[in-house]
PDB file of C-alpha atoms in Angstrom:
ATOM      1  CA  MET C   1       9.849  15.060   4.333  1.00 48.00           C
ATOM      2  CA  PHE C   2       7.132  17.602   3.987  1.00 46.00           C
ATOM      3  CA  ALA C   3       8.033  21.261   4.429  1.00 44.00           C
ATOM      4  CA  ASN C   4       5.980  23.325   6.866  1.00 46.00           C
ATOM      5  CA  ARG C   5       2.456  24.444   6.191  1.00 46.00           C
ATOM      6  CA  ARG C   6       3.369  28.150   6.225  1.00 44.00           C
ATOM      7  CA  SER C   7       5.227  27.652   2.931  1.00 46.00           C
ATOM      8  CA  ARG C   8       2.270  25.541   1.741  1.00 48.00           C
ATOM      9  CA  PHE C   9       4.429  22.537   2.307  1.00 45.00           C
ATOM     10  CA  ALA C  10       6.986  23.829  -0.087  1.00 42.00           C
ATOM     11  CA  LEU C  11       7.809  20.382  -1.163  1.00 42.00           C
ATOM     12  CA  ALA C  12       4.221  21.264  -3.064  1.00 47.00           C
ATOM     13  CA  ALA C  13       7.580  20.588   0.244  1.00 46.00           C
ATOM     14  CA  CYS C  14       3.872  -8.883   5.268  1.00 34.00           C
ATOM     15  CA  LEU C  15       7.878 -30.437  10.267  1.00 34.00           C
ATOM     16  CA  GLY C  16       7.678 -36.488  12.840  1.00 37.00           C
ATOM     17  CA  LEU C  17       9.975 -39.059  13.545  1.00 34.00           C
ATOM     18  CA  THR C  18       8.638 -42.437  14.765  1.00 34.00           C
ATOM     19  CA  LEU C  19      10.942 -44.321  17.145  1.00 36.00           C
ATOM     20  CA  LEU C  20      10.708 -48.135  17.021  1.00 34.00           C
ATOM     21  CA  GLY C  21      11.408 -50.185  20.209  1.00 37.00           C
ATOM     22  CA  ALA C  22      14.460 -52.493  20.065  1.00 37.00           C
ATOM     23  CA  SER C  23      13.640 -54.847  22.969  1.00 37.00           C
ATOM     24  CA  ALA C  24      12.420 -58.455  22.454  1.00 36.00           C
ATOM     25  CA  ALA C  25       9.160 -57.648  24.232  1.00 37.00           C
ATOM     26  CA  SER C  26       8.442 -54.773  21.960  1.00 37.00           C
ATOM     27  CA  ALA C  27       9.480 -56.844  18.987  1.00 40.00           C
ATOM     28  CA  ALA C  28       6.919 -59.529  19.936  1.00 43.00           C
ATOM     29  CA  ALA C  29       4.159 -57.017  20.355  1.00 46.00           C
ATOM     30  CA  PRO C  30       2.083 -56.243  17.304  1.00 51.00           C
ATOM     31  CA  ARG C  31       3.389 -53.197  15.584  1.00 56.00           C
ATOM     32  CA  LYS C  32       1.172 -50.218  15.176  1.00 54.00           C
ATOM     33  CA  LYS C  33       0.862 -48.746  11.776  1.00 58.00           C
ATOM     34  CA  ALA C  34       2.902 -45.642  11.409  1.00 56.00           C
ATOM     35  CA  ALA C  35       0.902 -42.482  11.057  1.00 56.00           C
ATOM     36  CA  PRO C  36       0.864 -41.212   7.532  1.00 57.00           C
ATOM     37  CA  ALA C  37       3.455 -38.542   6.930  1.00 56.00           C
ATOM     38  CA  LYS C  38       2.114 -35.011   6.945  1.00 53.00           C
ATOM     39  CA  LYS C  39       2.113 -33.343   3.616  1.00 53.00           C
ATOM     40  CA  GLU C  40       4.090 -30.152   3.442  1.00 49.00           C
ATOM     41  CA  LYS C  41       2.003 -27.110   2.749  1.00 46.00           C
ATOM     42  CA  LYS C  42       2.794 -25.872  -0.690  1.00 49.00           C
ATOM     43  CA  VAL C  43       3.746 -22.236  -0.995  1.00 46.00           C
ATOM     44  CA  SER C  44       1.955 -20.626  -3.873  1.00 52.00           C
ATOM     45  CA  SER C  45       4.262 -19.503  -6.646  1.00 60.00           C
ATOM     46  CA  LYS C  46       1.519 -17.423  -8.198  1.00 75.00           C
ATOM     47  CA  PRO C  47       2.872 -13.944  -8.894  1.00 88.00           C
ATOM     48  CA  ARG C  48       1.171 -11.075  -7.092  1.00 92.00           C
ATOM     49  CA  ASP C  49      -1.427  -9.178  -9.080  1.00 96.00           C
ATOM     50  CA  TYR C  50      -0.717  -5.625  -7.982  1.00 96.00           C
ATOM     51  CA  SER C  51      -3.756  -4.325  -9.845  1.00 95.00           C
ATOM     52  CA  LYS C  52      -6.066  -6.325  -7.555  1.00 96.00           C
ATOM     53  CA  THR C  53      -4.166  -5.951  -4.299  1.00 97.00           C
ATOM     54  CA  LEU C  54      -5.740  -4.215  -1.304  1.00 98.00           C
ATOM     55  CA  ALA C  55      -3.898  -3.187   1.855  1.00 98.00           C
ATOM     56  CA  VAL C  56      -5.438  -3.096   5.326  1.00 98.00           C
ATOM     57  CA  LEU C  57      -3.562  -0.788   7.670  1.00 98.00           C
ATOM     58  CA  LYS C  58      -4.311  -2.159  11.129  1.00 98.00           C
ATOM     59  CA  THR C  59      -3.722   0.887  13.303  1.00 98.00           C
ATOM     60  CA  SER C  60      -4.036   1.712  16.994  1.00 98.00           C
ATOM     61  CA  GLN C  61      -7.380   3.347  16.152  1.00 98.00           C
ATOM     62  CA  GLY C  62      -8.777   0.624  13.857  1.00 98.00           C
ATOM     63  CA  ASP C  63      -8.491  -0.646  10.290  1.00 98.00           C
ATOM     64  CA  VAL C  64      -7.984   1.456   7.179  1.00 98.00           C
ATOM     65  CA  THR C  65      -8.463  -0.303   3.829  1.00 98.00           C
ATOM     66  CA  VAL C  66      -6.656   1.039   0.770  1.00 98.00           C
ATOM     67  CA  ARG C  67      -6.953   0.152  -2.876  1.00 98.00           C
ATOM     68  CA  PHE C  68      -4.283   1.157  -5.369  1.00 98.00           C
ATOM     69  CA  PHE C  69      -4.126   2.924  -8.725  1.00 98.00           C
ATOM     70  CA  HIS C  70      -1.747   0.469 -10.356  1.00 98.00           C
ATOM     71  CA  ASP C  71      -2.564   1.788 -13.822  1.00 98.00           C
ATOM     72  CA  LYS C  72      -1.572   5.322 -12.797  1.00 98.00           C
ATOM     73  CA  ALA C  73       1.480   4.692 -10.606  1.00 98.00           C
ATOM     74  CA  PRO C  74       2.702   1.087 -10.996  1.00 98.00           C
ATOM     75  CA  GLY C  75       6.142   1.789  -9.535  1.00 98.00           C
ATOM     76  CA  HIS C  76       4.741   3.369  -6.384  1.00 98.00           C
ATOM     77  CA  VAL C  77       2.158   0.634  -5.896  1.00 98.00           C
ATOM     78  CA  LYS C  78       4.768  -2.110  -6.247  1.00 98.00           C
ATOM     79  CA  ASN C  79       7.088  -0.257  -3.868  1.00 98.00           C
ATOM     80  CA  PHE C  80       4.437   0.137  -1.156  1.00 98.00           C
ATOM     81  CA  VAL C  81       3.025  -3.388  -1.507  1.00 98.00           C
ATOM     82  CA  ASP C  82       6.441  -5.064  -1.517  1.00 98.00           C
ATOM     83  CA  LEU C  83       7.499  -3.116   1.580  1.00 98.00           C
ATOM     84  CA  ALA C  84       4.223  -3.998   3.305  1.00 98.00           C
ATOM     85  CA  ALA C  85       4.653  -7.689   2.408  1.00 98.00           C
ATOM     86  CA  ALA C  86       8.116  -7.619   4.011  1.00 97.00           C
ATOM     87  CA  GLY C  87       6.714  -6.139   7.243  1.00 98.00           C
ATOM     88  CA  PHE C  88       8.477  -2.815   6.683  1.00 98.00           C
ATOM     89  CA  TYR C  89       5.543  -0.705   7.932  1.00 98.00           C
ATOM     90  CA  ASP C  90       4.640  -2.888  10.931  1.00 98.00           C
ATOM     91  CA  GLY C  91       5.247  -0.941  14.124  1.00 98.00           C
ATOM     92  CA  THR C  92       5.795   2.441  12.479  1.00 98.00           C
ATOM     93  CA  LEU C  93       4.121   5.634  13.695  1.00 98.00           C
ATOM     94  CA  PHE C  94       2.187   8.425  12.088  1.00 98.00           C
ATOM     95  CA  HIS C  95       4.917  10.968  12.787  1.00 98.00           C
ATOM     96  CA  ARG C  96       3.338  14.044  11.195  1.00 97.00           C
ATOM     97  CA  VAL C  97      -0.321  14.983  11.580  1.00 98.00           C
ATOM     98  CA  ILE C  98      -1.890  18.258  10.463  1.00 97.00           C
ATOM     99  CA  PRO C  99      -5.650  18.664  11.047  1.00 97.00           C
ATOM    100  CA  ASP C 100      -7.619  19.648   7.935  1.00 97.00           C
ATOM    101  CA  PHE C 101      -4.725  18.506   5.769  1.00 97.00           C
ATOM    102  CA  MET C 102      -3.106  15.075   6.124  1.00 98.00           C
ATOM    103  CA  VAL C 103      -1.538  12.311   8.233  1.00 98.00           C
ATOM    104  CA  GLN C 104       1.942  11.079   7.318  1.00 98.00           C
ATOM    105  CA  GLY C 105       3.710   7.821   8.150  1.00 98.00           C
ATOM    106  CA  GLY C 106       6.065   5.172   6.804  1.00 98.00           C
ATOM    107  CA  ASP C 107       9.341   6.253   8.411  1.00 98.00           C
ATOM    108  CA  PRO C 108      11.280   3.221   9.759  1.00 98.00           C
ATOM    109  CA  ASN C 109      13.029   5.489  12.270  1.00 98.00           C
ATOM    110  CA  THR C 110       9.745   5.704  14.191  1.00 98.00           C
ATOM    111  CA  LYS C 111      10.102   2.074  15.293  1.00 98.00           C
ATOM    112  CA  ASP C 112      12.875   3.208  17.635  1.00 98.00           C
ATOM    113  CA  PRO C 113      11.982   5.759  20.370  1.00 97.00           C
ATOM    114  CA  GLY C 114      15.677   6.504  20.629  1.00 97.00           C
ATOM    115  CA  LYS C 115      15.581   8.017  17.151  1.00 97.00           C
ATOM    116  CA  SER C 116      12.806  10.511  17.849  1.00 95.00           C
ATOM    117  CA  ALA C 117      14.993  13.371  16.647  1.00 94.00           C
ATOM    118  CA  LEU C 118      15.180  11.653  13.249  1.00 96.00           C
ATOM    119  CA  TYR C 119      11.454  11.038  12.791  1.00 96.00           C
ATOM    120  CA  GLY C 120      10.482  12.122   9.288  1.00 96.00           C
ATOM    121  CA  MET C 121      13.965  11.637   7.861  1.00 96.00           C
ATOM    122  CA  GLY C 122      13.993   7.884   7.280  1.00 97.00           C
ATOM    123  CA  GLY C 123      13.201   5.757   4.251  1.00 98.00           C
ATOM    124  CA  ASN C 124      13.882   2.472   2.504  1.00 98.00           C
ATOM    125  CA  THR C 125      17.538   1.556   1.957  1.00 97.00           C
ATOM    126  CA  ASP C 126      19.589  -1.330   0.635  1.00 96.00           C
ATOM    127  CA  LYS C 127      21.824  -3.476   2.852  1.00 94.00           C
ATOM    128  CA  ALA C 128      24.618  -0.954   2.532  1.00 95.00           C
ATOM    129  CA  GLY C 129      22.354   1.867   3.700  1.00 94.00           C
ATOM    130  CA  LYS C 130      21.968   3.458   0.288  1.00 96.00           C
ATOM    131  CA  PRO C 131      18.542   5.079  -0.240  1.00 96.00           C
ATOM    132  CA  LEU C 132      16.137   3.238  -2.521  1.00 97.00           C
ATOM    133  CA  ASN C 133      13.864   5.747  -4.221  1.00 98.00           C
ATOM    134  CA  VAL C 134      10.934   5.654  -6.619  1.00 98.00           C
ATOM    135  CA  LYS C 135      10.726   7.833  -9.702  1.00 98.00           C
ATOM    136  CA  ALA C 136       7.833  10.282  -9.783  1.00 98.00           C
ATOM    137  CA  GLU C 137       4.641   9.123 -11.496  1.00 98.00           C
ATOM    138  CA  PHE C 138       2.584  12.316 -11.400  1.00 98.00           C
ATOM    139  CA  ASN C 139      -0.918  11.794 -12.752  1.00 98.00           C
ATOM    140  CA  GLU C 140      -4.269  13.518 -13.148  1.00 98.00           C
ATOM    141  CA  ILE C 141      -5.870  12.193  -9.950  1.00 98.00           C
ATOM    142  CA  SER C 142      -6.531  15.059  -7.578  1.00 98.00           C
ATOM    143  CA  HIS C 143      -5.571  15.063  -3.894  1.00 98.00           C
ATOM    144  CA  LYS C 144      -9.096  14.771  -2.551  1.00 98.00           C
ATOM    145  CA  ARG C 145     -10.013  13.555   0.911  1.00 98.00           C
ATOM    146  CA  GLY C 146      -9.025   9.908   1.294  1.00 98.00           C
ATOM    147  CA  ILE C 147      -6.228   9.959  -1.281  1.00 98.00           C
ATOM    148  CA  LEU C 148      -2.978   8.079  -0.583  1.00 98.00           C
ATOM    149  CA  SER C 149       0.084   9.850  -1.935  1.00 98.00           C
ATOM    150  CA  MET C 150       3.872   9.574  -1.684  1.00 98.00           C
ATOM    151  CA  ALA C 151       5.865  11.992   0.457  1.00 98.00           C
ATOM    152  CA  ARG C 152       9.184  13.191  -0.901  1.00 97.00           C
ATOM    153  CA  ALA C 153      11.974  15.737  -0.528  1.00 95.00           C
ATOM    154  CA  SER C 154      12.671  18.524  -3.021  1.00 95.00           C
ATOM    155  CA  ASP C 155      13.760  16.053  -5.716  1.00 97.00           C
ATOM    156  CA  PRO C 156      10.633  14.756  -7.500  1.00 97.00           C
ATOM    157  CA  ASP C 157      12.264  11.306  -7.690  1.00 98.00           C
ATOM    158  CA  SER C 158      13.081  11.108  -3.962  1.00 97.00           C
ATOM    159  CA  GLY C 159       9.973   9.168  -2.858  1.00 98.00           C
ATOM    160  CA  SER C 160      10.899   6.134  -0.750  1.00 98.00           C
ATOM    161  CA  SER C 161       8.667   4.669   1.962  1.00 98.00           C
ATOM    162  CA  GLN C 162       6.910   7.640   3.547  1.00 98.00           C
ATOM    163  CA  PHE C 163       3.325   8.293   2.502  1.00 98.00           C
ATOM    164  CA  PHE C 164       0.433  10.510   3.495  1.00 98.00           C
ATOM    165  CA  ILE C 165      -3.363  10.284   3.523  1.00 98.00           C
ATOM    166  CA  VAL C 166      -5.244  13.462   2.721  1.00 98.00           C
ATOM    167  CA  VAL C 167      -8.055  14.322   5.162  1.00 98.00           C
ATOM    168  CA  LYS C 168      -9.234  17.431   3.310  1.00 98.00           C
ATOM    169  CA  ASP C 169      -9.222  18.210  -0.416  1.00 98.00           C
ATOM    170  CA  SER C 170      -5.765  19.647  -1.208  1.00 98.00           C
ATOM    171  CA  PRO C 171      -5.567  20.325  -4.958  1.00 98.00           C
ATOM    172  CA  PHE C 172      -2.426  22.469  -4.541  1.00 98.00           C
ATOM    173  CA  LEU C 173      -0.532  19.159  -4.233  1.00 98.00           C
ATOM    174  CA  ASP C 174      -1.721  17.892  -7.630  1.00 98.00           C
ATOM    175  CA  ARG C 175       1.012  16.827 -10.081  1.00 98.00           C
ATOM    176  CA  GLN C 176       3.653  17.600  -7.468  1.00 97.00           C
ATOM    177  CA  TYR C 177       3.224  14.430  -5.435  1.00 98.00           C
ATOM    178  CA  THR C 178       2.395  10.976  -6.787  1.00 98.00           C
ATOM    179  CA  VAL C 179      -1.113   9.751  -6.022  1.00 98.00           C
ATOM    180  CA  PHE C 180      -1.067   5.944  -5.905  1.00 98.00           C
ATOM    181  CA  GLY C 181      -4.131   4.855  -3.949  1.00 98.00           C
ATOM    182  CA  GLU C 182      -7.212   5.787  -1.961  1.00 98.00           C
ATOM    183  CA  VAL C 183      -8.916   4.817   1.277  1.00 98.00           C
ATOM    184  CA  VAL C 184     -12.045   2.797   0.520  1.00 98.00           C
ATOM    185  CA  LYS C 185     -12.951   1.972   4.113  1.00 98.00           C
ATOM    186  CA  GLY C 186     -11.927   3.502   7.411  1.00 98.00           C
ATOM    187  CA  MET C 187     -11.749   7.267   6.867  1.00 98.00           C
ATOM    188  CA  ASP C 188     -13.443   7.566  10.253  1.00 98.00           C
ATOM    189  CA  VAL C 189     -10.356   5.784  11.626  1.00 98.00           C
ATOM    190  CA  VAL C 190      -8.067   8.273   9.870  1.00 98.00           C
ATOM    191  CA  ASP C 191     -10.094  11.087  11.436  1.00 98.00           C
ATOM    192  CA  ARG C 192      -9.594   9.497  14.874  1.00 98.00           C
ATOM    193  CA  ILE C 193      -5.857   9.293  14.198  1.00 98.00           C
ATOM    194  CA  VAL C 194      -5.899  13.041  13.586  1.00 98.00           C
ATOM    195  CA  THR C 195      -7.863  13.727  16.767  1.00 98.00           C
ATOM    196  CA  GLU C 196      -5.995  11.323  19.055  1.00 98.00           C
ATOM    197  CA  SER C 197      -2.582  12.460  17.799  1.00 98.00           C
ATOM    198  CA  ASN C 198      -3.247  15.887  19.336  1.00 97.00           C
ATOM    199  CA  ALA C 199      -0.536  17.334  17.131  1.00 97.00           C
ATOM    200  CA  ASP C 200       1.380  20.477  17.968  1.00 95.00           C
ATOM    201  CA  THR C 201       0.774  22.895  15.100  1.00 92.00           C
ATOM    202  CA  THR C 202       1.570  26.101  16.994  1.00 90.00           C
ATOM    203  CA  ASP C 203       5.222  26.042  15.967  1.00 83.00           C
ATOM    204  CA  PRO C 204       5.837  25.668  12.204  1.00 82.00           C
ATOM    205  CA  ARG C 205       9.194  24.068  12.993  1.00 79.00           C
ATOM    206  CA  SER C 206       7.468  21.123  14.696  1.00 80.00           C
ATOM    207  CA  GLY C 207       5.767  20.181  11.430  1.00 88.00           C
ATOM    208  CA  GLY C 208       2.664  18.815  13.121  1.00 96.00           C
ATOM    209  CA  LYS C 209       4.421  16.655  15.706  1.00 96.00           C
ATOM    210  CA  PRO C 210       1.933  14.426  17.574  1.00 98.00           C
ATOM    211  CA  ARG C 211       1.748  14.686  21.320  1.00 97.00           C
ATOM    212  CA  ALA C 212       0.340  11.129  21.315  1.00 98.00           C
ATOM    213  CA  TYR C 213       1.723   8.991  18.498  1.00 98.00           C
ATOM    214  CA  GLN C 214      -0.637   6.617  16.694  1.00 98.00           C
ATOM    215  CA  LYS C 215       0.776   3.343  15.356  1.00 98.00           C
ATOM    216  CA  ILE C 216       0.483   1.067  12.342  1.00 98.00           C
ATOM    217  CA  LEU C 217       0.416  -2.298  14.089  1.00 98.00           C
ATOM    218  CA  LYS C 218       0.499  -4.301  10.878  1.00 98.00           C
ATOM    219  CA  VAL C 219      -0.296  -4.051   7.174  1.00 98.00           C
ATOM    220  CA  GLU C 220      -2.212  -7.003   5.756  1.00 98.00           C
ATOM    221  CA  LEU C 221      -2.448  -7.573   2.010  1.00 98.00           C
ATOM    222  CA  THR C 222      -5.363  -9.213   0.274  1.00 95.00           C
ATOM    223  CA  GLU C 223      -6.708  -9.546  -3.244  1.00 91.00           C
ATOM    224  CA  GLN C 224      -9.823  -7.688  -4.251  1.00 81.00           C
ATOM    225  CA  ASP C 225     -12.870  -9.733  -5.167  1.00 70.00           C
ATOM    226  CA  PRO C 226     -14.044  -8.304  -8.522  1.00 57.00           C
ATOM    227  CA  GLY C 227     -17.608  -9.291  -7.676  1.00 56.00           C
ATOM    228  CA  LYS C 228     -17.720  -7.116  -4.577  1.00 57.00           C
ATOM    229  CA  GLN C 229     -16.325  -3.981  -6.220  1.00 50.00           C
ATOM    230  CA  GLU C 230     -15.182  -2.775  -2.829  1.00 50.00           C
ATOM    231  CA  GLY C 231     -14.626   0.918  -2.535  1.00 48.00           C
ATOM    232  CA  CYS C 232     -16.557   2.142  -5.561  1.00 43.00           C
ATOM    233  CA  ASP C 233     -18.566   4.488  -3.384  1.00 41.00           C
ATOM    234  CA  ARG C 234     -16.403   7.112  -1.700  1.00 47.00           C
ATOM    235  CA  ARG C 235     -18.889   9.176   0.256  1.00 39.00           C
ATOM    236  CA  TYR C 236     -16.629  10.727   2.851  1.00 40.00           C
ATOM    237  CA  SER C 237     -18.151  13.211   5.243  1.00 34.00           C
TER     238      SER C 237
END
């Protein structure tokens, strides 16, 4: 979904049943008290607080924790969190990796090795296969190292499921792509994803295709503890 780097990425490019004996012998025997029925576990109906939600991307290189800018891009945050809660990102690959720039993932096509020619072209769709997109929410947050932003095609409102994490300050992307979160823990893991991907950047047409794909095993969602203030210190080397 990104264009190649040579054009500065022109698109800038988550029950017993007790049987009672019927024989006379068993009838004469003292009956044991039936075990108390197990209580069904209640499913919480509490609505999700997107403003406090954190996502942990459990990758093949380790965990990456992300917090979201719900006040800046509520539509994008809800989109990502809802997809993560449904398991959409589990098993997907980082299909585009460019050292000193970014790592990109979120394409459902990457779950199927047979669709390798389509990596980078997939997104979220409805049951009929119609694309489900998110309207742009450009904001003032700059694309600094550790920022989570939404990939898109030429249409500003074409964001869907693909995202990228910036590994080097890239202000030329500002107000052209929607920033909706930041890495608060695990940038060393993102750096390892870049290194271990061993991406081919010699041919602009390859778009940073990894020689060794790195995977998102699972995305776990949790709620931030206000007392811990996790992620307030972003001292990335």
